[in-house]
PDB file of C-alpha atoms in Angstrom:
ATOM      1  CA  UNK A   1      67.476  94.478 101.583  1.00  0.00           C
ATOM      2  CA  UNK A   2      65.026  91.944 102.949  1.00  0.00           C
ATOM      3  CA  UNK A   3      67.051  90.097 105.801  1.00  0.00           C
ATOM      4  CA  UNK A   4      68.617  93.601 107.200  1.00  0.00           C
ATOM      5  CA  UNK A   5      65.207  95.376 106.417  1.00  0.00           C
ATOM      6  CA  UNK A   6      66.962  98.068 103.855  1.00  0.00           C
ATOM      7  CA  UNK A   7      64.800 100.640 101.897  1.00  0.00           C
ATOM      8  CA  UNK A   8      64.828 100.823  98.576  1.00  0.00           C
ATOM      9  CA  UNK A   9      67.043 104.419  98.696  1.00  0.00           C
ATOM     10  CA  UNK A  10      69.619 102.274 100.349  1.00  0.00           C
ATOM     11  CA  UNK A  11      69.315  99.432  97.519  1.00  0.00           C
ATOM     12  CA  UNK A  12      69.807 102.138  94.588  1.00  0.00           C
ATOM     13  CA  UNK A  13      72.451 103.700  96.288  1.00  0.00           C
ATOM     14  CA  UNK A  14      74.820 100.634  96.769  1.00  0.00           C
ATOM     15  CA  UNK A  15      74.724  99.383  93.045  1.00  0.00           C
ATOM     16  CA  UNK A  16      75.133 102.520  91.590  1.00  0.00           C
ATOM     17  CA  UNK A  17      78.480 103.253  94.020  1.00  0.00           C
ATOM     18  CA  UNK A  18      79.391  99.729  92.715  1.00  0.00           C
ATOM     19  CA  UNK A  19      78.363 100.424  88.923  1.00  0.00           C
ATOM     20  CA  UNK A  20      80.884 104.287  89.547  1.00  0.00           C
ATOM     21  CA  UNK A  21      83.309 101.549  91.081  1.00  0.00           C
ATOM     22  CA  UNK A  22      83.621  99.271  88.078  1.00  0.00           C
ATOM     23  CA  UNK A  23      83.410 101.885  85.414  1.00  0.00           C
ATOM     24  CA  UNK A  24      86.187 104.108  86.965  1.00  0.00           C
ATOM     25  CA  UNK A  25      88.493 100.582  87.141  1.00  0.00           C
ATOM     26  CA  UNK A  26      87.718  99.456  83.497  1.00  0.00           C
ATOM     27  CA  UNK A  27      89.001 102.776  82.273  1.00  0.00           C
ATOM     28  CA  UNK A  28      92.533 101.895  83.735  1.00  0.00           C
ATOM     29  CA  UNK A  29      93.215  99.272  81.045  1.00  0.00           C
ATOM     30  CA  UNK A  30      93.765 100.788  77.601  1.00  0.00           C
ATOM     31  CA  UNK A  31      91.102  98.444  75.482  1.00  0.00           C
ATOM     32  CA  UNK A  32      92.806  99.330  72.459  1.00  0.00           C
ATOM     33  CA  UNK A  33      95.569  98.036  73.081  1.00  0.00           C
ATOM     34  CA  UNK A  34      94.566  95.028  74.566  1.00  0.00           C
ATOM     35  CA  UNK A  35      91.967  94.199  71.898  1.00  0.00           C
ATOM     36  CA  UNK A  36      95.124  94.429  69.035  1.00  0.00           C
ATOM     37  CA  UNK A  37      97.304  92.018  71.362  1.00  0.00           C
ATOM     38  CA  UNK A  38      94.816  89.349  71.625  1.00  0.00           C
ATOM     39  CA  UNK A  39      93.392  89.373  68.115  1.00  0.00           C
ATOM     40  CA  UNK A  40      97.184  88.906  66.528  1.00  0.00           C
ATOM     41  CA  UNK A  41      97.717  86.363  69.364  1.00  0.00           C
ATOM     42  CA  UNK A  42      94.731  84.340  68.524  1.00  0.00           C
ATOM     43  CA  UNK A  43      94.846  85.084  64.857  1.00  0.00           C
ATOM     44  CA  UNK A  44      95.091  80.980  64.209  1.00  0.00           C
ATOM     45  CA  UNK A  45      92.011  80.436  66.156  1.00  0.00           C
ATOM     46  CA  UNK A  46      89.912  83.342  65.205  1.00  0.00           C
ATOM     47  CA  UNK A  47      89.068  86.091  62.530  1.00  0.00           C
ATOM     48  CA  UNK A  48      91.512  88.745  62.294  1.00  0.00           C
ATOM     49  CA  UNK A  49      89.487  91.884  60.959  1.00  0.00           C
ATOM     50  CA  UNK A  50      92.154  94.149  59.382  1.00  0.00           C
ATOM     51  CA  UNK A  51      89.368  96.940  58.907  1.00  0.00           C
ATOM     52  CA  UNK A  52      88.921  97.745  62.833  1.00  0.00           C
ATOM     53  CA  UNK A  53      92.302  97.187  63.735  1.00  0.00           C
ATOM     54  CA  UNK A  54      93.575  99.526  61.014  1.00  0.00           C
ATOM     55  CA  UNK A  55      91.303 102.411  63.022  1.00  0.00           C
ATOM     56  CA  UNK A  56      92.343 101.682  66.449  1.00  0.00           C
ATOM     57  CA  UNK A  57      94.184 104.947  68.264  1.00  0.00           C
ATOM     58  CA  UNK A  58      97.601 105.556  68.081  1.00  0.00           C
ATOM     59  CA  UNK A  59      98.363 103.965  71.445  1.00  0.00           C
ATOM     60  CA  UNK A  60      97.904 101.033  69.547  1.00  0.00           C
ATOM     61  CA  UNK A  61     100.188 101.468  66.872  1.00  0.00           C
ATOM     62  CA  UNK A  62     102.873  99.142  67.846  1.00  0.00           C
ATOM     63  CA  UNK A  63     100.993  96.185  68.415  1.00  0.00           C
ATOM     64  CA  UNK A  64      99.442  96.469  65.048  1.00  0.00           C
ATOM     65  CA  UNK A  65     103.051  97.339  63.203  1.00  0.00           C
ATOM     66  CA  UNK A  66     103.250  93.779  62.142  1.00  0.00           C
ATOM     67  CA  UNK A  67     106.171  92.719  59.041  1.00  0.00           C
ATOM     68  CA  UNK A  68     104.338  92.215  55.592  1.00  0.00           C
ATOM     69  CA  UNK A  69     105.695  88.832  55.913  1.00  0.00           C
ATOM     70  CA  UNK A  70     103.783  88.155  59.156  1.00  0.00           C
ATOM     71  CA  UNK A  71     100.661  89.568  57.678  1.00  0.00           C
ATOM     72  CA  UNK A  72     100.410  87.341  54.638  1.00  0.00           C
ATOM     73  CA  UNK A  73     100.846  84.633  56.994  1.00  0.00           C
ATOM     74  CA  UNK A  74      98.065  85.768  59.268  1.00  0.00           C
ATOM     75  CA  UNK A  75      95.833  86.046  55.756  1.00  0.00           C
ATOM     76  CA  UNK A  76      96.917  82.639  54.552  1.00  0.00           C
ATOM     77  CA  UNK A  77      95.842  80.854  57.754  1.00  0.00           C
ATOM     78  CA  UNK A  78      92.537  82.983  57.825  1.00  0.00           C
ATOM     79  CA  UNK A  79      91.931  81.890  53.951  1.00  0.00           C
ATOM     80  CA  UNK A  80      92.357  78.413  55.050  1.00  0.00           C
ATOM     81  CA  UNK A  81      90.302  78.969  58.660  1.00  0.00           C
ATOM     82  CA  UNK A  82      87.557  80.927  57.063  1.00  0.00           C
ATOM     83  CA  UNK A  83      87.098  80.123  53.193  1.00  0.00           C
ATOM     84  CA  UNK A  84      83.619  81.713  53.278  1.00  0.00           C
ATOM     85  CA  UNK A  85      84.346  84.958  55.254  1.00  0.00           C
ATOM     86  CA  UNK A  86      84.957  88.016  53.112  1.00  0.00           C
ATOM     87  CA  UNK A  87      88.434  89.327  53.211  1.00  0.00           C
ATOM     88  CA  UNK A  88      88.045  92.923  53.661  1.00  0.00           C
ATOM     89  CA  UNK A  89      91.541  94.337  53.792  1.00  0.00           C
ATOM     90  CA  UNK A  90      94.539  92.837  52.490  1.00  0.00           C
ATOM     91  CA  UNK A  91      97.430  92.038  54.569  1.00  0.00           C
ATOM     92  CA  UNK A  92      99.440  94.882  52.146  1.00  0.00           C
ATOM     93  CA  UNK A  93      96.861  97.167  52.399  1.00  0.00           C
ATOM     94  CA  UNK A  94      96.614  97.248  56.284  1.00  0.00           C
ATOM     95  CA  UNK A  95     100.598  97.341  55.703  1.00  0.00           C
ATOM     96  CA  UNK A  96     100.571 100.123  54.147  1.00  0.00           C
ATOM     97  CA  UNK A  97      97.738 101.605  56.124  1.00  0.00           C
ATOM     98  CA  UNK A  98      99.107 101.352  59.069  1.00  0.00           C
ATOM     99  CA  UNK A  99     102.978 102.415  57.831  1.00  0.00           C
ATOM    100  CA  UNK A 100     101.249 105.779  57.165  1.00  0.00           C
ATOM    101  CA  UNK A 101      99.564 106.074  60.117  1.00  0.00           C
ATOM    102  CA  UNK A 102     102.728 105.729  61.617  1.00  0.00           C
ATOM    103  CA  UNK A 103     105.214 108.315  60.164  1.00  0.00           C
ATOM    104  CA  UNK A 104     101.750 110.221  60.860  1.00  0.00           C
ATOM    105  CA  UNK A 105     102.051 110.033  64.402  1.00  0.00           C
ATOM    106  CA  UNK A 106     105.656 109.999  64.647  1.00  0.00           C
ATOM    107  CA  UNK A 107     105.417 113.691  62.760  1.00  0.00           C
ATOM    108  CA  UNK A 108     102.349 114.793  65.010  1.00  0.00           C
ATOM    109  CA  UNK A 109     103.812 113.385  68.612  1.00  0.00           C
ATOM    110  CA  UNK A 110     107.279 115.462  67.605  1.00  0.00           C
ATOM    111  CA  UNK A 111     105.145 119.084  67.143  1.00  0.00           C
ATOM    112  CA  UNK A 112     103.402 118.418  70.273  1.00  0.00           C
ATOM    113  CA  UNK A 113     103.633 120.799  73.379  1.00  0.00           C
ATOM    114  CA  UNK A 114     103.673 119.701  77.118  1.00  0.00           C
ATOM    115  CA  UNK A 115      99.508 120.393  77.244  1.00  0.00           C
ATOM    116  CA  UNK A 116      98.854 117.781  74.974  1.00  0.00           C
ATOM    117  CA  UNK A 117     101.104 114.855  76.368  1.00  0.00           C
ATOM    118  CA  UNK A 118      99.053 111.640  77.763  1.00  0.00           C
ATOM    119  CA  UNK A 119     100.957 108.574  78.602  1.00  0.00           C
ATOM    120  CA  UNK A 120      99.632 106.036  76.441  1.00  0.00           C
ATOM    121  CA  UNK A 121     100.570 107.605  73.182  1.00  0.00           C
ATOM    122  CA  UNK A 122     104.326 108.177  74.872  1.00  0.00           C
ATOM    123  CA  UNK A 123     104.679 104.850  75.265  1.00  0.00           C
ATOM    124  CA  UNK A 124     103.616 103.760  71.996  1.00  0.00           C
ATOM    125  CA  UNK A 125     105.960 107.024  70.369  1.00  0.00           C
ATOM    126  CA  UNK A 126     108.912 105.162  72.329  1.00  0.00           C
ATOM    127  CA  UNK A 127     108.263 102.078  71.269  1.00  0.00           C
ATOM    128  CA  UNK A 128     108.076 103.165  67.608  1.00  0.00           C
ATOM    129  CA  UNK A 129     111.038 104.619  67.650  1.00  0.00           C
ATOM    130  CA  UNK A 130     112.939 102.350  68.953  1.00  0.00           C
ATOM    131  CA  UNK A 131     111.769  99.466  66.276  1.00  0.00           C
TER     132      UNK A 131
END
């Protein structure tokens, strides 16, 4: 704006075309999806909070079907990593939780008509049945 003697119309026009840019390109990458990947890949490092992942969409669904066995590892390290943090889901409970949520899908993708297809909940149907 000062060296190429720009108004300020000009100025307010280029960053919001680059804020429209960067919005429409971070919808591209389902966060969900990535945000249940890295917190079981980092779950010796950091917190795993079973309460938000439990709620995540059901795009998600088969990064978060974990084995019980898996899960009360992931709790055992995060007892040992974080004695004074609250525990606020169990590993069975989020199990369970997310079992349910499962067959619910499963049931609700089968009814489904052509109108309400997306992609990302295909993907994760295909994958679940395939497990």
């Amino acid at each position: 704006k000062v060296s190429n003697k720009k108004t300020i119309f000009y100025l307010i026009r280029v960053n919001f075309n680059a804020f429209l840019i960067i919005l429409t390109l971070s919808t591209l990458v389902n966060w969900d999806n990535y945000i249940a990947r890295f917190n079981f890949v980092h779950a010796d490092r950091s917190f795993v909070h079973y309460d938000f992942l439990s709620d995540m969409s059901y795009a998600s669904l088969p990064y978060l079907d974990k084995s019980l066995d898996e899960l009360k590892q992931i709790e055992q390290s995060q007892k040992e990593r974080f004695p004074t943090v609250e525990q606020y889901m169990s590993s069975q409970e989020f199990y369970t939780h997310i079992q349910e949520r499962k067959s619910e899908f499963i049931s609700i993708w089968e009814r489904k008509n052509i109108l309400e297809w997306n992609l990302p909940e295909y993907r994760a149907y295909q994958q679940l049945v395939k497990k």
